[in-house]
Amino acid sequence: MSDSVVIVPSDPSWAIAFEHARSDLLVALGGRVTEIEHIGSTAVPGLAAKPVIDLLCGVASLDEVAAFVPILAARGWEYPLDLNREIVSRHFFLRRNDQGVRTHHAHFVVRGGPLWAEYILFRDRLRASAELRKRYETLKRDLADKFHDQRERYTASKTDFVKEVLALGEDEQPVSRG
């Protein structure tokens, strides 16, 4: 899966695209998904991002997800086997538009588990801090320039920043870096 990394200005239509995808997944999967949250940079108003809607889909057990593969495939979702063999604690699906460009990612995790909490905490801390948003956007733009055609390296290179944000104490202000 190598797609170019392109960062674009924040777009209010991302929230609408999330709601459409959320509704579609809820209909397709019935009550087997306990909750769906908008995560990732498109969930943070004012933050430039890759124009890919990330959905955090909560399930009671990851064992349930295997049954979702044919249901979601019929709705245009891909389940990349190689990637899913490499990751733990979640299942990953993606959707592309007619030109083959990614438009959505769906991350299936145990609702209320540690990974669920981290995704939500990271999103919420970015929403709450203009300084963190600015630092993250600068990092993303720099990495997109450096790893334009290396999506995996782009993503991996953001890990230290994500860990830093997750490690902040509840009342702790982000450290300013000049």
PDB file of C-alpha atoms in Angstrom:
ATOM      1  CA  MET A   1       0.000   0.000   0.000  1.00  0.00           C
ATOM      2  CA  SER A   2       1.980   2.981  -1.156  1.00  0.00           C
ATOM      3  CA  ASP A   3      -0.089   6.082  -1.716  1.00  0.00           C
ATOM      4  CA  SER A   4       1.389   9.562  -1.932  1.00  0.00           C
ATOM      5  CA  VAL A   5       1.229  11.666   1.217  1.00  0.00           C
ATOM      6  CA  VAL A   6      -0.440  14.998   0.531  1.00  0.00           C
ATOM      7  CA  ILE A   7      -1.388  17.435   3.302  1.00  0.00           C
ATOM      8  CA  VAL A   8      -4.252  19.824   2.534  1.00  0.00           C
ATOM      9  CA  PRO A   9      -5.892  22.634   4.540  1.00  0.00           C
ATOM     10  CA  SER A  10      -8.597  21.699   7.029  1.00  0.00           C
ATOM     11  CA  ASP A  11     -12.023  21.225   5.437  1.00  0.00           C
ATOM     12  CA  PRO A  12     -15.319  21.406   7.340  1.00  0.00           C
ATOM     13  CA  SER A  13     -16.802  18.842   4.935  1.00  0.00           C
ATOM     14  CA  TRP A  14     -14.660  16.172   6.629  1.00  0.00           C
ATOM     15  CA  ALA A  15     -17.148  16.046   9.523  1.00  0.00           C
ATOM     16  CA  ILE A  16     -19.981  15.416   7.042  1.00  0.00           C
ATOM     17  CA  ALA A  17     -17.982  12.711   5.252  1.00  0.00           C
ATOM     18  CA  PHE A  18     -17.399  11.058   8.627  1.00  0.00           C
ATOM     19  CA  GLU A  19     -21.126  11.055   9.440  1.00  0.00           C
ATOM     20  CA  HIS A  20     -21.943   9.471   6.072  1.00  0.00           C
ATOM     21  CA  ALA A  21     -19.321   6.748   6.534  1.00  0.00           C
ATOM     22  CA  ARG A  22     -20.372   6.204  10.150  1.00  0.00           C
ATOM     23  CA  SER A  23     -24.011   5.752   9.141  1.00  0.00           C
ATOM     24  CA  ASP A  24     -23.061   3.361   6.346  1.00  0.00           C
ATOM     25  CA  LEU A  25     -20.948   1.208   8.670  1.00  0.00           C
ATOM     26  CA  LEU A  26     -23.655   1.134  11.343  1.00  0.00           C
ATOM     27  CA  VAL A  27     -26.221  -0.023   8.791  1.00  0.00           C
ATOM     28  CA  ALA A  28     -23.858  -2.605   7.272  1.00  0.00           C
ATOM     29  CA  LEU A  29     -22.747  -4.069  10.588  1.00  0.00           C
ATOM     30  CA  GLY A  30     -25.912  -3.662  12.601  1.00  0.00           C
ATOM     31  CA  GLY A  31     -25.422  -3.790  16.340  1.00  0.00           C
ATOM     32  CA  ARG A  32     -22.050  -5.522  16.083  1.00  0.00           C
ATOM     33  CA  VAL A  33     -20.229  -2.203  16.352  1.00  0.00           C
ATOM     34  CA  THR A  34     -20.766  -0.577  19.733  1.00  0.00           C
ATOM     35  CA  GLU A  35     -19.584   2.924  18.812  1.00  0.00           C
ATOM     36  CA  ILE A  36     -17.866   4.812  15.981  1.00  0.00           C
ATOM     37  CA  GLU A  37     -15.743   7.915  16.607  1.00  0.00           C
ATOM     38  CA  HIS A  38     -14.090  10.347  14.201  1.00  0.00           C
ATOM     39  CA  ILE A  39     -10.336  10.288  14.873  1.00  0.00           C
ATOM     40  CA  GLY A  40      -7.171  11.345  13.121  1.00  0.00           C
ATOM     41  CA  SER A  41      -6.330  14.786  11.839  1.00  0.00           C
ATOM     42  CA  THR A  42      -9.573  15.242   9.892  1.00  0.00           C
ATOM     43  CA  ALA A  43     -11.363  15.066  13.272  1.00  0.00           C
ATOM     44  CA  VAL A  44      -9.474  18.124  14.552  1.00  0.00           C
ATOM     45  CA  PRO A  45     -10.981  21.391  13.270  1.00  0.00           C
ATOM     46  CA  GLY A  46      -8.363  23.725  11.818  1.00  0.00           C
ATOM     47  CA  LEU A  47      -5.669  21.054  11.415  1.00  0.00           C
ATOM     48  CA  ALA A  48      -4.276  20.444   7.939  1.00  0.00           C
ATOM     49  CA  ALA A  49      -4.336  16.758   7.074  1.00  0.00           C
ATOM     50  CA  LYS A  50      -4.251  14.033   4.499  1.00  0.00           C
ATOM     51  CA  PRO A  51      -7.858  14.113   3.248  1.00  0.00           C
ATOM     52  CA  VAL A  52      -8.605  10.646   4.631  1.00  0.00           C
ATOM     53  CA  ILE A  53     -11.439  10.164   7.113  1.00  0.00           C
ATOM     54  CA  ASP A  54     -10.397   7.928  10.018  1.00  0.00           C
ATOM     55  CA  LEU A  55     -13.124   6.023  11.835  1.00  0.00           C
ATOM     56  CA  LEU A  56     -12.547   4.333  15.173  1.00  0.00           C
ATOM     57  CA  CYS A  57     -14.971   1.422  15.324  1.00  0.00           C
ATOM     58  CA  GLY A  58     -15.552  -0.138  18.708  1.00  0.00           C
ATOM     59  CA  VAL A  59     -16.298  -3.838  19.012  1.00  0.00           C
ATOM     60  CA  ALA A  60     -16.692  -6.102  22.024  1.00  0.00           C
ATOM     61  CA  SER A  61     -14.050  -8.508  20.673  1.00  0.00           C
ATOM     62  CA  LEU A  62     -11.588  -8.434  17.790  1.00  0.00           C
ATOM     63  CA  ASP A  63     -12.650 -11.989  16.990  1.00  0.00           C
ATOM     64  CA  GLU A  64     -15.874 -10.544  15.548  1.00  0.00           C
ATOM     65  CA  VAL A  65     -14.073  -8.609  12.815  1.00  0.00           C
ATOM     66  CA  ALA A  66     -13.346 -11.575  10.527  1.00  0.00           C
ATOM     67  CA  ALA A  67     -17.081 -11.778   9.797  1.00  0.00           C
ATOM     68  CA  PHE A  68     -17.058  -8.113   8.711  1.00  0.00           C
ATOM     69  CA  VAL A  69     -14.579  -8.608   5.843  1.00  0.00           C
ATOM     70  CA  PRO A  70     -17.070  -9.845   3.195  1.00  0.00           C
ATOM     71  CA  ILE A  71     -19.768  -7.416   4.356  1.00  0.00           C
ATOM     72  CA  LEU A  72     -17.449  -4.423   4.073  1.00  0.00           C
ATOM     73  CA  ALA A  73     -15.845  -5.675   0.845  1.00  0.00           C
ATOM     74  CA  ALA A  74     -19.305  -5.557  -0.737  1.00  0.00           C
ATOM     75  CA  ARG A  75     -19.425  -1.875   0.259  1.00  0.00           C
ATOM     76  CA  GLY A  76     -16.047  -1.029  -1.276  1.00  0.00           C
ATOM     77  CA  TRP A  77     -13.804  -1.493   1.753  1.00  0.00           C
ATOM     78  CA  GLU A  78     -10.429  -3.245   1.400  1.00  0.00           C
ATOM     79  CA  TYR A  79      -8.908  -5.439   4.103  1.00  0.00           C
ATOM     80  CA  PRO A  80      -5.148  -5.443   3.424  1.00  0.00           C
ATOM     81  CA  LEU A  81      -4.029  -8.874   4.640  1.00  0.00           C
ATOM     82  CA  ASP A  82      -0.294  -8.137   4.829  1.00  0.00           C
ATOM     83  CA  LEU A  83      -0.823  -5.044   6.953  1.00  0.00           C
ATOM     84  CA  ASN A  84      -3.370  -6.719   9.202  1.00  0.00           C
ATOM     85  CA  ARG A  85      -0.946  -9.601   9.835  1.00  0.00           C
ATOM     86  CA  GLU A  86       1.621  -7.075  11.104  1.00  0.00           C
ATOM     87  CA  ILE A  87      -0.581  -5.093  13.491  1.00  0.00           C
ATOM     88  CA  VAL A  88      -1.948  -6.152  16.848  1.00  0.00           C
ATOM     89  CA  SER A  89      -4.865  -4.910  18.922  1.00  0.00           C
ATOM     90  CA  ARG A  90      -6.826  -3.721  15.882  1.00  0.00           C
ATOM     91  CA  HIS A  91      -8.070  -4.513  12.394  1.00  0.00           C
ATOM     92  CA  PHE A  92      -7.662  -2.030   9.548  1.00  0.00           C
ATOM     93  CA  PHE A  93      -9.841  -1.422   6.475  1.00  0.00           C
ATOM     94  CA  LEU A  94      -9.511   1.250   3.811  1.00  0.00           C
ATOM     95  CA  ARG A  95     -11.692   2.682   1.100  1.00  0.00           C
ATOM     96  CA  ARG A  96     -10.672   4.384  -2.146  1.00  0.00           C
ATOM     97  CA  ASN A  97     -12.471   6.659  -4.596  1.00  0.00           C
ATOM     98  CA  ASP A  98     -12.929   5.972  -8.312  1.00  0.00           C
ATOM     99  CA  GLN A  99      -9.408   7.267  -9.012  1.00  0.00           C
ATOM    100  CA  GLY A 100      -7.882   4.805  -6.536  1.00  0.00           C
ATOM    101  CA  VAL A 101      -7.087   7.463  -3.922  1.00  0.00           C
ATOM    102  CA  ARG A 102      -7.714   6.598  -0.276  1.00  0.00           C
ATOM    103  CA  THR A 103     -10.689   8.372   1.234  1.00  0.00           C
ATOM    104  CA  HIS A 104     -11.370   6.457   4.468  1.00  0.00           C
ATOM    105  CA  HIS A 105      -9.652   4.283   7.055  1.00  0.00           C
ATOM    106  CA  ALA A 106     -11.619   2.185   9.555  1.00  0.00           C
ATOM    107  CA  HIS A 107      -9.770   1.019  12.649  1.00  0.00           C
ATOM    108  CA  PHE A 108     -11.613  -1.733  14.543  1.00  0.00           C
ATOM    109  CA  VAL A 109     -10.538  -1.976  18.177  1.00  0.00           C
ATOM    110  CA  VAL A 110     -12.008  -3.189  21.449  1.00  0.00           C
ATOM    111  CA  ARG A 111     -14.345  -0.451  22.686  1.00  0.00           C
ATOM    112  CA  GLY A 112     -13.031   0.942  25.971  1.00  0.00           C
ATOM    113  CA  GLY A 113      -9.695  -0.849  25.662  1.00  0.00           C
ATOM    114  CA  PRO A 114      -6.273   0.819  25.871  1.00  0.00           C
ATOM    115  CA  LEU A 115      -5.976   1.479  22.131  1.00  0.00           C
ATOM    116  CA  TRP A 116      -9.477   2.991  22.030  1.00  0.00           C
ATOM    117  CA  ALA A 117      -8.520   5.309  24.900  1.00  0.00           C
ATOM    118  CA  GLU A 118      -5.262   6.379  23.205  1.00  0.00           C
ATOM    119  CA  TYR A 119      -6.944   7.270  19.911  1.00  0.00           C
ATOM    120  CA  ILE A 120      -9.561   9.370  21.711  1.00  0.00           C
ATOM    121  CA  LEU A 121      -7.060  11.029  24.064  1.00  0.00           C
ATOM    122  CA  PHE A 122      -4.739  12.018  21.207  1.00  0.00           C
ATOM    123  CA  ARG A 123      -7.627  13.517  19.221  1.00  0.00           C
ATOM    124  CA  ASP A 124      -9.011  15.375  22.227  1.00  0.00           C
ATOM    125  CA  ARG A 125      -5.652  16.821  23.234  1.00  0.00           C
ATOM    126  CA  LEU A 126      -5.116  18.141  19.715  1.00  0.00           C
ATOM    127  CA  ARG A 127      -8.603  19.649  19.723  1.00  0.00           C
ATOM    128  CA  ALA A 128      -7.876  21.379  23.049  1.00  0.00           C
ATOM    129  CA  SER A 129      -4.433  22.830  22.285  1.00  0.00           C
ATOM    130  CA  ALA A 130      -3.634  25.299  19.506  1.00  0.00           C
ATOM    131  CA  GLU A 131       0.071  24.823  20.275  1.00  0.00           C
ATOM    132  CA  LEU A 132      -0.094  21.050  19.835  1.00  0.00           C
ATOM    133  CA  ARG A 133      -2.082  21.458  16.594  1.00  0.00           C
ATOM    134  CA  LYS A 134       0.507  23.873  15.234  1.00  0.00           C
ATOM    135  CA  ARG A 135       3.432  21.609  16.149  1.00  0.00           C
ATOM    136  CA  TYR A 136       1.688  18.560  14.715  1.00  0.00           C
ATOM    137  CA  GLU A 137       0.792  20.313  11.474  1.00  0.00           C
ATOM    138  CA  THR A 138       4.374  21.523  11.039  1.00  0.00           C
ATOM    139  CA  LEU A 139       5.665  17.998  11.655  1.00  0.00           C
ATOM    140  CA  LYS A 140       3.161  16.487   9.222  1.00  0.00           C
ATOM    141  CA  ARG A 141       4.031  18.950   6.463  1.00  0.00           C
ATOM    142  CA  ASP A 142       7.768  18.374   6.959  1.00  0.00           C
ATOM    143  CA  LEU A 143       7.320  14.600   6.910  1.00  0.00           C
ATOM    144  CA  ALA A 144       5.039  14.744   3.865  1.00  0.00           C
ATOM    145  CA  ASP A 145       7.770  16.638   2.001  1.00  0.00           C
ATOM    146  CA  LYS A 146      10.393  14.134   3.124  1.00  0.00           C
ATOM    147  CA  PHE A 147       8.357  10.941   2.650  1.00  0.00           C
ATOM    148  CA  HIS A 148       5.928  11.955  -0.085  1.00  0.00           C
ATOM    149  CA  ASP A 149       5.810   8.485  -1.641  1.00  0.00           C
ATOM    150  CA  GLN A 150       6.538   6.505   1.533  1.00  0.00           C
ATOM    151  CA  ARG A 151       3.312   6.468   3.533  1.00  0.00           C
ATOM    152  CA  GLU A 152       4.571   3.900   6.036  1.00  0.00           C
ATOM    153  CA  ARG A 153       7.694   5.954   6.862  1.00  0.00           C
ATOM    154  CA  TYR A 154       5.579   9.114   7.097  1.00  0.00           C
ATOM    155  CA  THR A 155       3.284   7.424   9.619  1.00  0.00           C
ATOM    156  CA  ALA A 156       6.109   5.835  11.601  1.00  0.00           C
ATOM    157  CA  SER A 157       7.937   9.163  11.829  1.00  0.00           C
ATOM    158  CA  LYS A 158       5.022  10.698  13.739  1.00  0.00           C
ATOM    159  CA  THR A 159       5.264   8.108  16.534  1.00  0.00           C
ATOM    160  CA  ASP A 160       7.456  10.131  18.914  1.00  0.00           C
ATOM    161  CA  PHE A 161       5.112  13.120  18.752  1.00  0.00           C
ATOM    162  CA  VAL A 162       2.075  10.919  19.388  1.00  0.00           C
ATOM    163  CA  LYS A 163       3.810   9.321  22.394  1.00  0.00           C
ATOM    164  CA  GLU A 164       4.717  12.762  23.723  1.00  0.00           C
ATOM    165  CA  VAL A 165       1.122  13.969  23.493  1.00  0.00           C
ATOM    166  CA  LEU A 166      -0.213  10.806  25.126  1.00  0.00           C
ATOM    167  CA  ALA A 167       2.325  11.128  27.960  1.00  0.00           C
ATOM    168  CA  LEU A 168       1.210  14.631  28.952  1.00  0.00           C
ATOM    169  CA  GLY A 169      -0.399  14.736  32.373  1.00  0.00           C
ATOM    170  CA  GLU A 170      -4.050  15.785  32.588  1.00  0.00           C
ATOM    171  CA  ASP A 171      -3.221  19.330  33.749  1.00  0.00           C
ATOM    172  CA  GLU A 172       0.110  19.550  31.984  1.00  0.00           C
ATOM    173  CA  GLN A 173       0.610  22.185  29.319  1.00  0.00           C
ATOM    174  CA  PRO A 174       2.432  21.174  26.165  1.00  0.00           C
ATOM    175  CA  VAL A 175       6.128  22.047  26.170  1.00  0.00           C
ATOM    176  CA  SER A 176       6.854  24.926  23.828  1.00  0.00           C
ATOM    177  CA  ARG A 177       9.556  24.226  21.290  1.00  0.00           C
ATOM    178  CA  GLY A 178      10.933  27.216  19.454  1.00  0.00           C
TER     179      GLY A 178
END
